[in-house]
Every structure is written in C-alpha cells, then in structure tokens.
XYZ file of C-alpha atoms in Angstrom:
669
model
C 35.472 86.280 -84.847
C 32.042 84.962 -85.747
C 29.078 84.049 -83.205
C 27.391 80.628 -83.584
C 24.294 81.512 -84.565
C 21.825 81.892 -81.557
C 19.043 79.382 -80.673
C 15.851 79.327 -82.093
C 13.415 81.156 -79.359
C 10.358 78.461 -78.359
C 8.210 81.505 -78.772
C 9.669 83.663 -81.498
C 6.993 81.688 -84.305
C 9.222 79.660 -87.444
C 7.999 77.778 -90.347
C 4.806 80.374 -90.674
C 2.783 78.703 -88.198
C 0.646 80.752 -86.088
C 1.272 82.268 -82.609
C -1.348 80.308 -80.857
C 0.568 76.969 -81.130
C 2.956 78.367 -78.781
C 0.415 77.975 -75.783
C 0.021 74.243 -76.683
C 3.758 73.393 -75.948
C 3.716 75.661 -72.658
C 0.883 73.279 -71.878
C 3.264 70.147 -71.842
C 5.782 71.265 -70.498
C 3.977 71.944 -67.610
C 2.236 67.866 -67.576
C 5.790 67.042 -68.092
C 6.500 68.755 -64.801
C 3.832 67.289 -62.949
C 4.698 63.380 -64.207
C 8.273 64.281 -62.760
C 7.290 65.251 -59.809
C 4.696 62.667 -59.650
C 7.484 59.683 -59.986
C 9.728 61.943 -57.032
C 6.540 60.849 -54.929
C 5.645 57.447 -56.122
C 9.700 56.795 -55.653
C 9.655 58.475 -51.379
C 6.294 56.447 -51.170
C 8.428 52.300 -52.221
C 10.987 53.574 -50.554
C 8.857 54.169 -47.818
C 7.685 50.538 -48.086
C 11.544 49.459 -48.935
C 12.424 50.436 -45.526
C 9.252 49.110 -43.446
C 9.282 45.876 -45.140
C 13.166 45.614 -44.302
C 11.956 46.481 -40.716
C 9.900 43.856 -40.599
C 12.894 41.201 -41.856
C 14.767 42.686 -39.909
C 12.429 41.704 -36.475
C 11.520 38.674 -37.844
C 14.920 37.380 -38.437
C 15.242 38.622 -34.439
C 11.799 37.011 -33.523
C 11.978 33.383 -35.601
C 16.270 33.514 -35.678
C 18.283 35.458 -33.449
C 15.904 35.547 -30.502
C 12.507 33.300 -31.229
C 9.686 34.010 -29.631
C 8.217 31.885 -26.549
C 5.250 30.365 -27.692
C 1.890 31.526 -25.833
C 1.433 29.545 -22.455
C -1.765 28.263 -23.903
C -1.077 27.189 -27.063
C 1.400 24.653 -26.081
C 3.180 24.267 -22.598
C 6.196 23.953 -21.545
C 8.360 20.997 -22.817
C 9.880 17.931 -21.122
C 13.325 18.587 -19.267
C 16.201 16.163 -20.344
C 16.295 13.018 -18.111
C 19.535 12.737 -16.408
C 21.896 9.960 -16.958
C 20.717 6.487 -16.973
C 20.947 5.678 -12.982
C 19.771 1.794 -12.199
C 20.275 1.681 -9.026
C 18.188 4.866 -8.843
C 20.101 6.936 -6.629
C 18.868 10.262 -8.552
C 15.306 8.812 -7.333
C 15.148 12.386 -4.919
C 16.951 14.426 -7.691
C 14.859 13.740 -10.526
C 12.153 16.521 -10.375
C 9.802 17.082 -13.536
C 9.194 21.192 -13.592
C 5.844 20.511 -14.733
C 4.245 18.404 -12.057
C 3.329 19.038 -8.800
C 2.777 14.865 -6.745
C 6.023 13.644 -5.305
C 7.028 9.872 -6.676
C 6.704 6.873 -4.273
C 10.050 4.778 -3.858
C 10.657 1.361 -2.516
C 13.156 1.051 0.294
C 15.856 0.561 -2.561
C 14.785 3.563 -4.357
C 12.851 1.760 -7.311
C 10.023 3.988 -8.733
C 6.699 2.901 -7.292
C 4.359 5.464 -8.594
C 5.178 8.969 -10.664
C 3.361 11.237 -11.992
C 4.275 12.239 -15.709
C 3.178 15.670 -17.659
C 0.244 15.489 -20.095
C -1.913 17.838 -21.599
C -5.421 18.819 -21.965
C -6.883 20.068 -25.053
C -9.409 22.439 -25.276
C -11.504 24.725 -27.697
C -13.242 27.944 -28.636
C -15.802 27.172 -31.216
C -16.282 30.716 -32.232
C -12.980 30.594 -33.361
C -13.203 27.977 -35.886
C -13.600 27.821 -39.262
C -15.112 24.506 -40.380
C -15.345 22.842 -36.862
C -15.600 19.047 -39.303
C -12.078 19.344 -40.844
C -10.970 19.945 -37.128
C -12.738 17.357 -35.282
C -10.803 14.845 -38.202
C -8.064 16.137 -37.510
C -8.175 15.364 -34.314
C -9.224 12.183 -34.471
C -6.075 11.410 -36.487
C -4.075 12.472 -34.190
C -6.429 10.763 -30.952
C -7.931 8.118 -32.409
C -9.950 7.444 -28.887
C -11.587 10.640 -30.086
C -15.594 10.617 -30.543
C -15.458 12.404 -34.037
C -19.567 13.945 -34.511
C -19.680 13.728 -30.739
C -16.970 16.389 -31.513
C -18.037 18.467 -34.316
C -21.711 18.522 -31.991
C -19.732 20.231 -29.576
C -17.740 22.461 -32.103
C -20.651 23.371 -33.543
C -22.243 24.752 -30.015
C -22.373 28.652 -28.814
C -19.820 28.385 -26.698
C -16.170 29.915 -25.854
C -14.970 26.704 -24.484
C -15.517 22.970 -24.813
C -13.260 20.141 -23.326
C -11.855 17.931 -26.112
C -9.657 15.335 -24.725
C -7.947 14.692 -21.245
C -4.005 13.256 -20.290
C -2.994 13.191 -24.064
C 0.417 12.495 -25.065
C 3.349 14.774 -25.761
C 3.693 13.762 -28.983
C -0.313 14.317 -29.746
C -0.275 17.297 -28.560
C 3.046 18.278 -30.793
C 1.050 17.004 -33.681
C -2.032 18.625 -32.996
C -0.175 21.533 -32.857
C 1.682 21.212 -36.451
C -1.601 21.301 -37.366
C -2.107 25.586 -36.843
C -5.648 25.302 -36.338
C -7.054 28.094 -34.461
C -9.171 27.955 -31.837
C -7.098 24.734 -30.661
C -5.775 25.375 -26.943
C -3.840 23.546 -24.347
C -3.482 22.997 -20.818
C -0.729 21.975 -18.705
C -1.605 18.565 -16.314
C 0.116 15.053 -15.081
C -0.823 11.865 -15.224
C 0.042 9.119 -12.294
C 1.684 6.020 -13.543
C 2.036 2.747 -11.209
C 5.632 1.288 -13.317
C 5.328 -1.953 -11.893
C 1.738 -2.935 -12.600
C 0.515 -5.224 -10.014
C 3.205 -4.781 -7.404
C 1.424 -3.319 -4.173
C -1.711 -2.416 -6.186
C -3.975 -2.161 -2.413
C -0.619 -0.497 -1.225
C 0.175 2.089 -3.373
C -4.203 2.670 -3.609
C -5.138 5.226 -6.494
C -5.486 9.017 -7.286
C -8.684 10.670 -9.473
C -8.647 12.310 -11.976
C -7.515 15.316 -9.990
C -4.498 14.407 -8.651
C -5.590 13.588 -5.229
C -5.533 10.113 -3.185
C -8.787 7.852 -3.010
C -7.110 4.881 -1.141
C -3.869 2.842 -0.220
C -0.294 5.370 1.011
C -1.730 7.619 -1.819
C -4.691 8.857 0.065
C -2.829 8.840 3.493
C -0.083 11.142 2.435
C -2.098 12.895 -0.234
C -1.788 16.766 1.762
C 2.777 15.575 2.033
C 2.791 14.208 -2.367
C 1.328 17.296 -2.856
C 2.921 19.501 -0.851
C 6.772 17.982 -1.062
C 8.324 16.945 -3.766
C 11.083 14.756 -2.441
C 10.208 11.119 -3.215
C 8.253 9.280 -0.675
C 9.887 6.331 0.064
C 8.330 3.202 1.437
C 9.714 0.090 3.312
C 8.590 -1.670 0.821
C 11.865 -4.228 -0.961
C 10.003 -4.983 -4.281
C 12.150 -7.999 -5.236
C 11.427 -9.908 -2.241
C 7.443 -8.379 -2.462
C 7.504 -10.304 -6.414
C 8.504 -13.464 -5.071
C 6.336 -13.032 -1.834
C 3.765 -12.468 -4.709
C 4.758 -15.270 -6.925
C 4.724 -17.733 -4.222
C 1.321 -17.191 -2.572
C -0.079 -17.092 -6.439
C 0.977 -20.794 -6.971
C -0.252 -21.556 -3.586
C -3.523 -20.167 -4.011
C -3.693 -21.401 -7.822
C -2.767 -24.894 -5.970
C -5.443 -25.023 -3.089
C -8.018 -23.265 -5.497
C -8.241 -20.596 -2.480
C -10.435 -17.975 -2.807
C -7.886 -15.677 -1.706
C -5.079 -15.482 0.120
C -2.530 -12.983 1.389
C 1.372 -12.505 2.796
C 3.378 -10.454 5.258
C 7.165 -9.918 5.850
C 8.047 -7.837 8.655
C 11.306 -6.362 10.032
C 10.818 -7.559 13.661
C 13.321 -5.313 14.711
C 11.672 -1.606 13.432
C 7.909 -2.599 12.587
C 8.961 -2.364 8.664
C 6.659 -3.752 6.175
C 9.089 -5.430 3.903
C 6.416 -7.313 1.862
C 2.765 -6.938 1.641
C 0.541 -9.242 -0.932
C -3.126 -9.783 -1.359
C -4.410 -11.702 -4.322
C -6.958 -11.182 -6.251
C -4.871 -7.948 -7.152
C -4.746 -5.892 -9.582
C -2.876 -3.198 -12.238
C -2.656 -0.169 -10.162
C -2.673 2.112 -13.486
C -6.711 0.378 -13.525
C -8.102 1.653 -9.916
C -10.758 3.085 -11.723
C -12.033 -0.059 -12.739
C -10.721 -3.221 -10.807
C -13.177 -5.346 -8.948
C -13.980 -4.871 -5.588
C -12.873 -7.810 -5.014
C -9.471 -7.344 -5.749
C -9.298 -3.775 -4.726
C -10.519 -5.157 -1.128
C -6.234 -5.664 0.837
C -6.727 -8.837 3.382
C -3.417 -7.805 5.066
C -5.412 -4.856 6.680
C -9.252 -4.888 5.604
C -10.036 -8.898 5.952
C -11.008 -9.658 8.906
C -10.243 -13.913 9.858
C -10.871 -15.935 13.004
C -7.117 -16.343 13.389
C -7.624 -19.707 14.614
C -4.508 -21.273 16.898
C -2.137 -19.233 15.639
C -4.017 -17.162 18.463
C -2.551 -19.710 20.758
C 0.891 -18.092 21.010
C -1.305 -15.209 22.656
C -2.566 -17.373 25.310
C 0.233 -18.453 26.223
C 2.562 -15.674 26.344
C -0.169 -14.013 28.117
C -0.214 -16.930 30.985
C 3.443 -16.997 31.058
C 3.371 -12.752 31.718
C 0.569 -12.791 33.748
C 2.457 -15.472 35.929
C -0.912 -18.185 35.813
C 1.050 -20.965 34.144
C 4.484 -22.053 33.892
C 6.361 -24.656 30.587
C 5.843 -27.350 33.516
C 1.930 -26.896 34.029
C -0.054 -29.443 32.642
C -3.917 -29.303 31.180
C -6.196 -31.545 29.840
C -6.695 -31.828 26.311
C -10.442 -33.778 26.822
C -13.269 -32.780 25.011
C -15.176 -29.349 26.881
C -18.848 -29.617 26.967
C -20.333 -26.362 26.712
C -23.897 -25.823 26.109
C -24.741 -27.601 23.357
C -20.924 -26.659 21.948
C -18.350 -29.325 22.218
C -14.402 -28.209 22.103
C -11.986 -31.081 21.207
C -8.832 -31.653 19.113
C -9.276 -32.823 15.129
C -7.157 -36.075 16.465
C -6.177 -37.186 19.576
C -4.164 -40.436 18.855
C -1.133 -38.601 19.048
C -0.590 -36.874 22.359
C -1.739 -37.913 25.547
C -4.927 -36.675 27.425
C -2.402 -34.110 30.005
C 0.000 -31.679 27.796
C 2.642 -29.546 29.187
C 2.816 -25.956 27.599
C 5.068 -26.651 25.115
C 2.933 -29.801 24.781
C -0.107 -27.554 24.205
C 1.850 -25.576 21.402
C 3.280 -27.867 19.520
C 0.513 -30.025 19.134
C -1.945 -27.505 19.412
C -5.162 -28.785 21.848
C -7.750 -27.099 21.595
C -9.648 -28.088 24.921
C -5.663 -27.491 26.592
C -5.907 -23.897 25.513
C -9.281 -23.367 26.928
C -7.981 -24.701 29.696
C -4.861 -21.995 29.637
C -7.691 -19.402 29.260
C -9.494 -19.837 32.103
C -6.584 -19.822 34.396
C -6.184 -16.072 32.823
C -10.012 -15.453 33.468
C -12.303 -13.118 31.229
C -10.990 -9.548 32.596
C -7.663 -10.038 32.692
C -7.870 -12.018 28.545
C -9.722 -9.009 27.574
C -7.112 -6.520 29.220
C -4.375 -8.181 28.089
C -6.086 -8.424 24.081
C -6.816 -4.933 24.425
C -3.300 -3.580 25.807
C -1.960 -5.852 22.157
C -4.019 -3.950 20.573
C -6.365 -6.513 19.437
C -9.329 -4.311 20.004
C -8.828 -1.291 17.450
C -7.707 -1.496 13.727
C -3.753 -1.958 13.021
C -2.201 1.219 13.451
C -0.468 1.305 10.189
C -0.061 4.387 7.285
C -3.623 2.872 4.848
C -6.650 4.335 5.428
C -8.226 0.748 4.624
C -7.292 -0.414 8.122
C -10.174 -2.060 10.147
C -11.990 -3.069 12.859
C -11.385 -6.045 14.403
C -14.885 -8.183 15.775
C -14.816 -8.728 19.018
C -17.504 -9.841 21.334
C -18.898 -7.415 23.732
C -17.608 -6.757 27.577
C -20.769 -7.658 28.572
C -21.522 -11.216 26.026
C -17.667 -12.057 27.231
C -18.876 -15.321 28.699
C -17.254 -18.279 30.317
C -17.573 -19.523 26.503
C -15.908 -16.708 24.595
C -13.302 -16.944 27.072
C -12.667 -20.635 26.240
C -13.020 -20.391 22.462
C -11.076 -16.434 22.270
C -8.197 -18.955 23.685
C -7.800 -21.036 20.708
C -8.460 -18.044 18.195
C -12.401 -18.255 17.924
C -15.379 -15.799 18.680
C -13.479 -12.687 17.296
C -11.734 -11.989 13.839
C -8.481 -9.541 13.509
C -6.511 -8.532 10.422
C -4.014 -10.640 9.453
C -1.426 -7.869 10.448
C -2.179 -7.758 13.772
C -1.505 -11.142 13.814
C 1.577 -10.593 12.845
C 2.080 -7.523 15.296
C 1.613 -9.539 17.974
C 3.732 -12.659 17.274
C 6.934 -10.421 16.812
C 6.176 -8.727 20.000
C 6.669 -12.454 20.828
C 9.964 -12.669 19.795
C 12.398 -9.811 19.519
C 12.327 -8.757 23.373
C 9.260 -8.176 24.086
C 7.990 -5.397 22.086
C 4.816 -4.266 20.506
C 6.071 -2.553 17.737
C 3.761 -0.109 15.624
C 4.095 -1.657 12.132
C 5.211 0.974 9.697
C 5.246 1.204 5.392
C 7.849 4.469 5.720
C 11.351 2.964 5.529
C 13.226 4.180 8.272
C 15.339 7.291 8.071
C 18.891 5.578 8.975
C 17.348 2.396 6.505
C 20.508 1.315 3.934
C 20.418 1.074 0.969
C 21.372 -3.079 0.375
C 23.483 -3.168 -1.881
C 26.120 -6.519 -3.376
C 29.071 -5.583 -1.898
C 27.666 -5.333 1.863
C 28.338 -8.096 4.088
C 25.883 -11.368 4.571
C 24.765 -11.856 7.588
C 24.787 -15.434 9.000
C 21.811 -16.867 11.150
C 23.938 -17.717 13.701
C 27.629 -17.263 13.262
C 30.458 -16.022 15.058
C 28.984 -11.743 14.577
C 24.894 -12.421 16.177
C 22.482 -10.201 14.263
C 21.177 -8.790 17.125
C 24.534 -7.201 18.046
C 23.874 -4.910 14.797
C 20.349 -4.845 14.554
C 18.136 -1.445 15.819
C 17.350 -1.754 19.428
C 13.408 -2.556 18.959
C 10.962 1.079 19.879
C 7.606 0.578 21.098
C 5.410 -0.822 24.494
C 7.129 -3.152 26.218
C 4.364 -5.649 27.198
C 6.857 -9.240 27.251
C 9.858 -9.284 29.891
C 13.345 -10.044 27.722
C 12.960 -13.691 29.309
C 9.706 -15.056 28.548
C 10.786 -13.654 24.894
C 13.138 -15.748 25.230
C 10.756 -18.735 25.841
C 9.102 -17.788 23.699
C 11.477 -18.333 20.293
C 12.081 -21.657 22.054
C 8.548 -22.856 21.982
C 8.047 -21.410 18.021
C 10.873 -23.469 17.130
C 9.639 -26.636 19.179
C 6.985 -26.014 17.225
C 8.549 -26.099 13.554
C 10.725 -28.953 14.786
C 8.754 -31.794 16.257
C 5.215 -29.876 16.215
C 2.483 -28.707 13.419
C 4.862 -26.466 11.616
C 7.254 -28.969 10.495
C 6.217 -28.408 6.740
C 7.585 -24.658 7.413
C 10.979 -25.683 7.863
C 13.809 -24.132 6.033
C 17.509 -25.813 6.894
C 19.954 -23.233 8.194
C 17.028 -20.366 9.310
C 15.883 -22.047 12.006
C 12.435 -21.292 11.811
C 9.803 -20.273 14.080
C 6.304 -20.041 14.131
C 2.385 -21.620 14.649
C -0.247 -22.935 12.568
C -3.638 -21.555 12.536
C -6.951 -23.120 10.829
C -10.228 -21.565 11.800
C -13.276 -22.431 9.775
C -15.032 -20.221 7.914
C -18.226 -19.060 8.917
C -21.216 -18.931 6.911
C -24.115 -16.608 6.151
C -25.949 -17.736 8.502
C -23.367 -17.505 11.179
C -22.875 -20.620 11.473
C -19.508 -22.578 11.009
C -19.298 -23.907 7.802
C -18.156 -27.748 8.011
C -14.431 -28.428 5.630
C -14.499 -24.808 4.958
C -11.335 -23.058 6.517
C -9.588 -20.597 6.777
C -5.456 -22.213 6.958
C -2.486 -19.601 8.069
C 1.248 -19.657 9.214
C 2.601 -16.963 11.629
C 6.537 -17.486 11.118
C 9.839 -15.577 12.446
C 13.346 -16.728 11.344
C 16.091 -17.071 12.067
C 14.777 -17.742 15.865
C 18.255 -17.738 17.177
C 18.854 -13.628 16.119
C 15.181 -12.891 15.210
C 15.197 -10.560 12.212
C 12.318 -11.470 10.053
C 7.996 -12.221 10.533
C 6.468 -13.910 7.482
C 2.630 -15.009 7.255
C 1.000 -17.057 4.442
C -3.137 -16.838 4.594
C -5.230 -19.291 2.535
C -8.759 -18.168 2.587
C -11.293 -21.606 1.805
C -8.312 -23.544 0.415
C -9.002 -27.201 -1.252
C -7.386 -30.636 -0.661
C -5.134 -31.937 -3.306
C -4.160 -35.325 -4.367
C -0.835 -34.592 -2.382
C -2.138 -33.586 0.892
C -4.397 -36.122 0.912
C -7.463 -34.360 0.512
C -6.594 -32.527 4.480
C -6.922 -28.071 3.762
C -5.007 -27.406 7.076
C -2.644 -24.912 7.733
C 0.121 -27.382 7.947
C -0.437 -28.707 4.387
C -0.906 -25.767 2.694
C 0.069 -22.115 4.154
C 3.421 -23.744 6.107
C 5.168 -25.065 3.401
C 4.449 -21.885 1.661
C 6.274 -19.846 3.854
C 8.905 -22.019 3.713
C 9.463 -21.276 0.387
C 8.836 -17.353 0.882
C 11.424 -17.440 3.368
C 14.143 -20.035 1.525
C 13.966 -17.128 -1.643
C 14.014 -13.381 0.126
C 16.424 -14.298 3.050
C 19.341 -14.110 0.218
C 17.645 -10.870 -0.930
C 17.531 -9.290 2.389
C 21.334 -10.851 3.171
C 20.542 -13.532 5.669
C 21.794 -16.285 4.706
C 21.207 -20.051 6.289
C 24.003 -21.285 8.610
C 24.128 -24.834 8.156
C 27.865 -24.971 10.182
C 26.694 -23.933 13.637
C 23.404 -25.725 13.270
C 23.952 -28.654 16.407
C 24.743 -25.611 18.229
C 22.286 -23.272 17.709
C 19.353 -25.790 18.245
C 21.128 -27.051 21.638
C 20.333 -23.053 22.518
C 16.838 -23.201 20.727
C 16.418 -26.553 22.738
C 13.289 -26.907 25.266
C 11.172 -30.345 26.151
C 8.531 -31.085 25.616
C 7.855 -32.120 28.545
C 9.862 -29.916 30.809
C 10.001 -31.439 34.655
C 8.936 -28.697 37.366
C 11.214 -27.210 40.103
C 11.626 -28.816 42.960
C 8.851 -28.398 45.899
C 7.232 -26.690 43.321
C 2.805 -28.454 42.732
C 2.439 -28.165 38.828
C -0.602 -27.370 37.615
C -2.268 -31.084 36.539
C -4.374 -33.531 37.051
C -5.896 -32.927 40.838
C -4.643 -29.008 40.641
C -6.547 -27.563 37.628
C -8.531 -24.039 38.332
C -9.259 -23.896 34.819
C -11.173 -26.721 34.582
C -14.460 -25.600 33.464
C -16.663 -26.978 36.244
C -14.607 -25.032 38.750
C -14.937 -22.414 37.535
C -19.086 -22.349 36.727
C -18.791 -23.459 40.275
C -17.525 -20.392 40.717
C -19.427 -18.361 38.528
C -22.499 -19.567 40.239
C -21.595 -18.750 43.887
C -20.252 -15.537 42.466
C -23.520 -14.427 41.639
C -24.945 -15.427 44.055
C -22.645 -13.583 46.782
C -23.648 -10.612 44.123
C -27.780 -11.131 44.637
C -27.392 -11.880 48.120
C -25.751 -8.332 48.536
C -28.075 -6.651 46.400
C -30.415 -7.554 47.940
C -29.400 -6.535 51.689
C -28.295 -2.795 50.606
C -31.572 -2.762 49.309
C -32.666 -3.568 52.313
C -30.347 -1.681 54.362
C -32.029 1.293 52.697
C -35.391 0.518 53.073
C -34.952 0.654 56.955
C -32.613 3.398 57.341
C -33.768 6.719 59.471
C -33.350 8.533 56.886
C -35.377 6.650 54.098
C -38.090 5.912 56.865
C -37.585 10.602 57.147
C -38.073 10.197 53.476
C -41.637 8.145 53.470
C-alpha cells in the first residue's frame, strides 16, 4: 500500500525561499488568534447587553402593561370614582361621598343637594426644574384661559423652588396639563364648594372661604360638623316650597316696588323652617362678590317695627294673665300723650268702644294701648322677655341679630302704650312667626330650627294627603310640640278663633284662601328715618298667618319693606293691600306640596267651630271693662303713677329722717 505524500511542513523552507519568511507567517497567525479572542469578547459583551435589554424590556412590560406603576402623588391626584346609578329621588345622598373631599354635603328635607364639595386641583411649579418658562406659560395659558401669561413667565423665572400657578382647576384641565409632560409642574388635591341651585336659600347656606371654612349661614354655624362628619347635613327646608315662596315674593316686591322683602314658612308643631326667603338675594356660588344688601338676611338680621302684628301678643298676654276677656270693651278714641297722638287711620267702620275680638279684627291702636295699660309696664316687659322678644331668635344662623327694645329705665307710660300696638320696638320677622305659632299650637313656644327632624318622613307621591278639617284631623297625626308652655290650651283655642275672625271679617280678608281657613293678623308700621323720626307714607307692611286654622299645620309670614301704592291698591301701601294677598297666593300653591289640601266639603261645619262673635256678651253677673270701668285709661294711669311717685318720695323722706334721728346716727355723729 502506498502512503499519501506528506503535507508540506510550514516550518520547512520551500521554493528556495529564505528562512526569514517563516517568522512572518508566525506573526500573522498570532494576530489571527488575537482577533478571534476579541471576537469572542465582543460576542460576550453583546450577549450581556442583549440580556440587559431583555430584562429592561420585561420590566417595562410589567410596569406599563401587566402591572402599571401608580403615578407619583404630586404628579397627578387620585381621579373621581365612578358615580353610582341615577337616583332622581336623592335616596342615595347619604351614601354618596367622594373620597377626595372632606366637607359634607348639605341637603334639604327630601335629600335634594343644596351644597356639595367637588374635587379640584391646585397647580404649582418648581422653577428650578423648568427649561423654558415662556413655553410652559404658553402651554398653561392654552388650558387655563384666565391665566396671566406674562405674570406666569415672571413667576416661573424666579429663583425659587415653589410657586402657585392656579387654584381650583377642573379635572379636564388637570389632565390636559398633565398630558404636556412638563417637568417641574405638579398638582395638589383640593375641593371647591358648589351650590347647584344657585340663588336658592343663599342667605341660609352662606358660604366658605378659600380654605373651605364656613364664613356665613349654616356653612359657618355647622362648620365643625361639616368637616368632621361626611354624612350629609339635612336641613328642614323644602326646595319646592322655597322656590314658590321666592317666586311669589319677588312678584310682590316688583309690583309694589319695595326695596326689600322676606317670607317664612314654618311647621307649627315642630318649629322646622320649611322656607325662608330674603330679597334681594344672590347666587350662592358668587358669595364673595355679592353686595352687602343681597347677603343681608332680613328674616333674622333685619329689625323692623312689627306694627299691628304685635297686637296679637298684647291680646294674648292680657287673656293669659286674666287682665282682659273677650267680652271686655276698650276705647278707640284717640289718646293724647305729650305732643303725640295715638289714633287709628280710619274710624268710620267701628264704634268708639270695641270688644277684644273687634280690637283685633279692626286693628285699633288706641284700644290696643288701653289693653297694654291694663297689663302694666312690668308685666308687659316680663311677658315679652318670656316670649323671646328681648333676645336674638334661637336659630342655627350666626347672623341672628339682637332686637331693639327700650331699656327698663326708659320704659315709660308712652312706651307701654306704643309697644302694645307694635311701635317702639324692632324685632326680626322670625321672632314674630315664632310667637304667632305659640298662640295657635296649644300654647307652646318652640325653638325654630333649620334642621330636619330625625323622624321627619320623606314626602312621597303615594302618601295619603291631609284634608284640612276632614274626618281624620291632622292633630291626631302630628307630633306634639316640644317647648315652653306660655298659653293654656283653652286660650290657644280662643286665639285661633280670633285670628280666623281677622281674616274672615277683619283687615286680613285679602289673605283668605278657600278651603284652607286661614287665620292671621295684618301689620303696617311707619319706617324710622335717619333723623330718628317716623317717615310718613313709608311703611313696613306684614302679614303673619296660620293654615288651616281648624287644625294648624304651617305658619306663613310675608313682609314688604317700603312698598309703593299702585292703581289696583288705590294708592294704599298697608298690609291688607300687598302682604296679605301675597301670603294667600303662597298658601294656595304650597299647601298641596305639603300634603295639605283645601276642604270645601266641610266648610260650614268648620266655620261654625271656628266662629266667635265680634261682640261677645259677658256672663251674667260679670261687669265687663268698658265705659266707666276702664283701668287702662291713660288719665287714670297717669294719676296712679303720680300718686305712686308721691308715695315713694314721702317714704324715702321718712326713711332719711328716721335714719338721721336714730340713736345710732347720733352716736356716730
């Protein structure tokens, strides 16, 4: 077997080449080996980078797709959660609470939202992290039109690490700014108070400051509660009734060109304020820019002479103290007191002597003054103080003002008389309503409240209506009043009849509403000018009323400030021409809303039950007050006062003389 020829030895010189060529070939081989090692290293490095990129890609996949990372809290705040299902009746209001807001909602008695806090954001920046302040300001301006671009550029150029740029921006604006991806722009969560019904109950709700703290109204009164308890604060107001009252009151204010007006609807058994309107008013969302006159709540802050509406208190006081009875008669002849004369506007429709029901029905000033004199100054003051007329009305409003009443040392004979018919004192309208309610609800002086009773039912369309005077009396279904007894039930029943008489046959006829058996009292008082004197033909006209009088449920009060006469009123500006008919229209509209419907089927029976004669006959053997028996005659009162003063002077002189001549006195001398 032959062998294959041997391979040429690379170290053996061939073709006659010199031995030096062998060394060159070895260098090439070493370079080749070095390149191969470098190639391996490059592959290893490339593999390492590939691994790192794979790890980073996997992490990014988890961070952005599989398990996205939560944005930094200061970059974007938590978003608004999904709102629950549509709830037109508002039954879910107590369960709806946005996690971003702290201040609780305010709702009416039927859970209609009156005040809510909405999540917003505050935009701020760290100028040291910004690249181009002008570009940033231009972008922000495109989202926030109200932003001052030049001022923003200036602030972003300051050598600071924190500057506020905008407050209370919306969710959409926040997202739009966040989408710009501007480094150095941050967001801070906040909330903004919103009043969805605008002008509705603006003076009652009040407002909050920039830090969401209450500064007026129930927002201020319940500030601590609203910030500590997220359950809605339920008010006694009914926005349906509130809307009707505001509409009718605004019509009257415009018709009679009054400078102001107010109206109140209150539950006579619970003290709950169902509606309270003061005009002019304002949009509650614009509290900071509302004029002072619009923010002024005339129902609790305004002080007005009550006029003849106060005669109800004079009559009630005399009856309860046993000073007068319904068969007693009082002089309506003008009374001269110093340089003043107490007289009636018209006397052609009544006699010189009036029974107590006639005094109320015809609204006689001199007769009311006589009744007040029969009671006396001291008992008059004590009574009015007990009825709450000397203190701010107790209501959950910090704006409740203090009444204007004469000091005890200035409570003269003339003061006793003028206060008897509603002059010489100034009271907030809610105090008049509170006292009126006490005369008809069985004699209980209630504490008015803006909070809904815990057991107050939500009015449903399917609830059985209350028919005034029907077979099932509302008295049997209403809660018993809780408060201070100031009248006997018998006198309360009597006063209900007297108030009904004032509407059926007296000055309040224009407040009548068929089937509602309205009772009430008109009142017209001249305004006091800047010089402290009464202004002729510039009045405060008011009507305080109750319905239905056979089973009282609600009080309605209307007041017009400085109304002007019209052709329809023949130029008259008294309450019978403006305030009383306005209250009647309110009653006819809100009655059905409050589930009290007119009853015409039992009208004859109800009127008979409420009837009281204009001039009742005294019981046999009783000598009534009247001609020849009038302890309230101011002449007798003046004589008695002079005699009392003389007696005191004599007693004082006697005591001084006794002290001077006593042994102890001589010893000390």
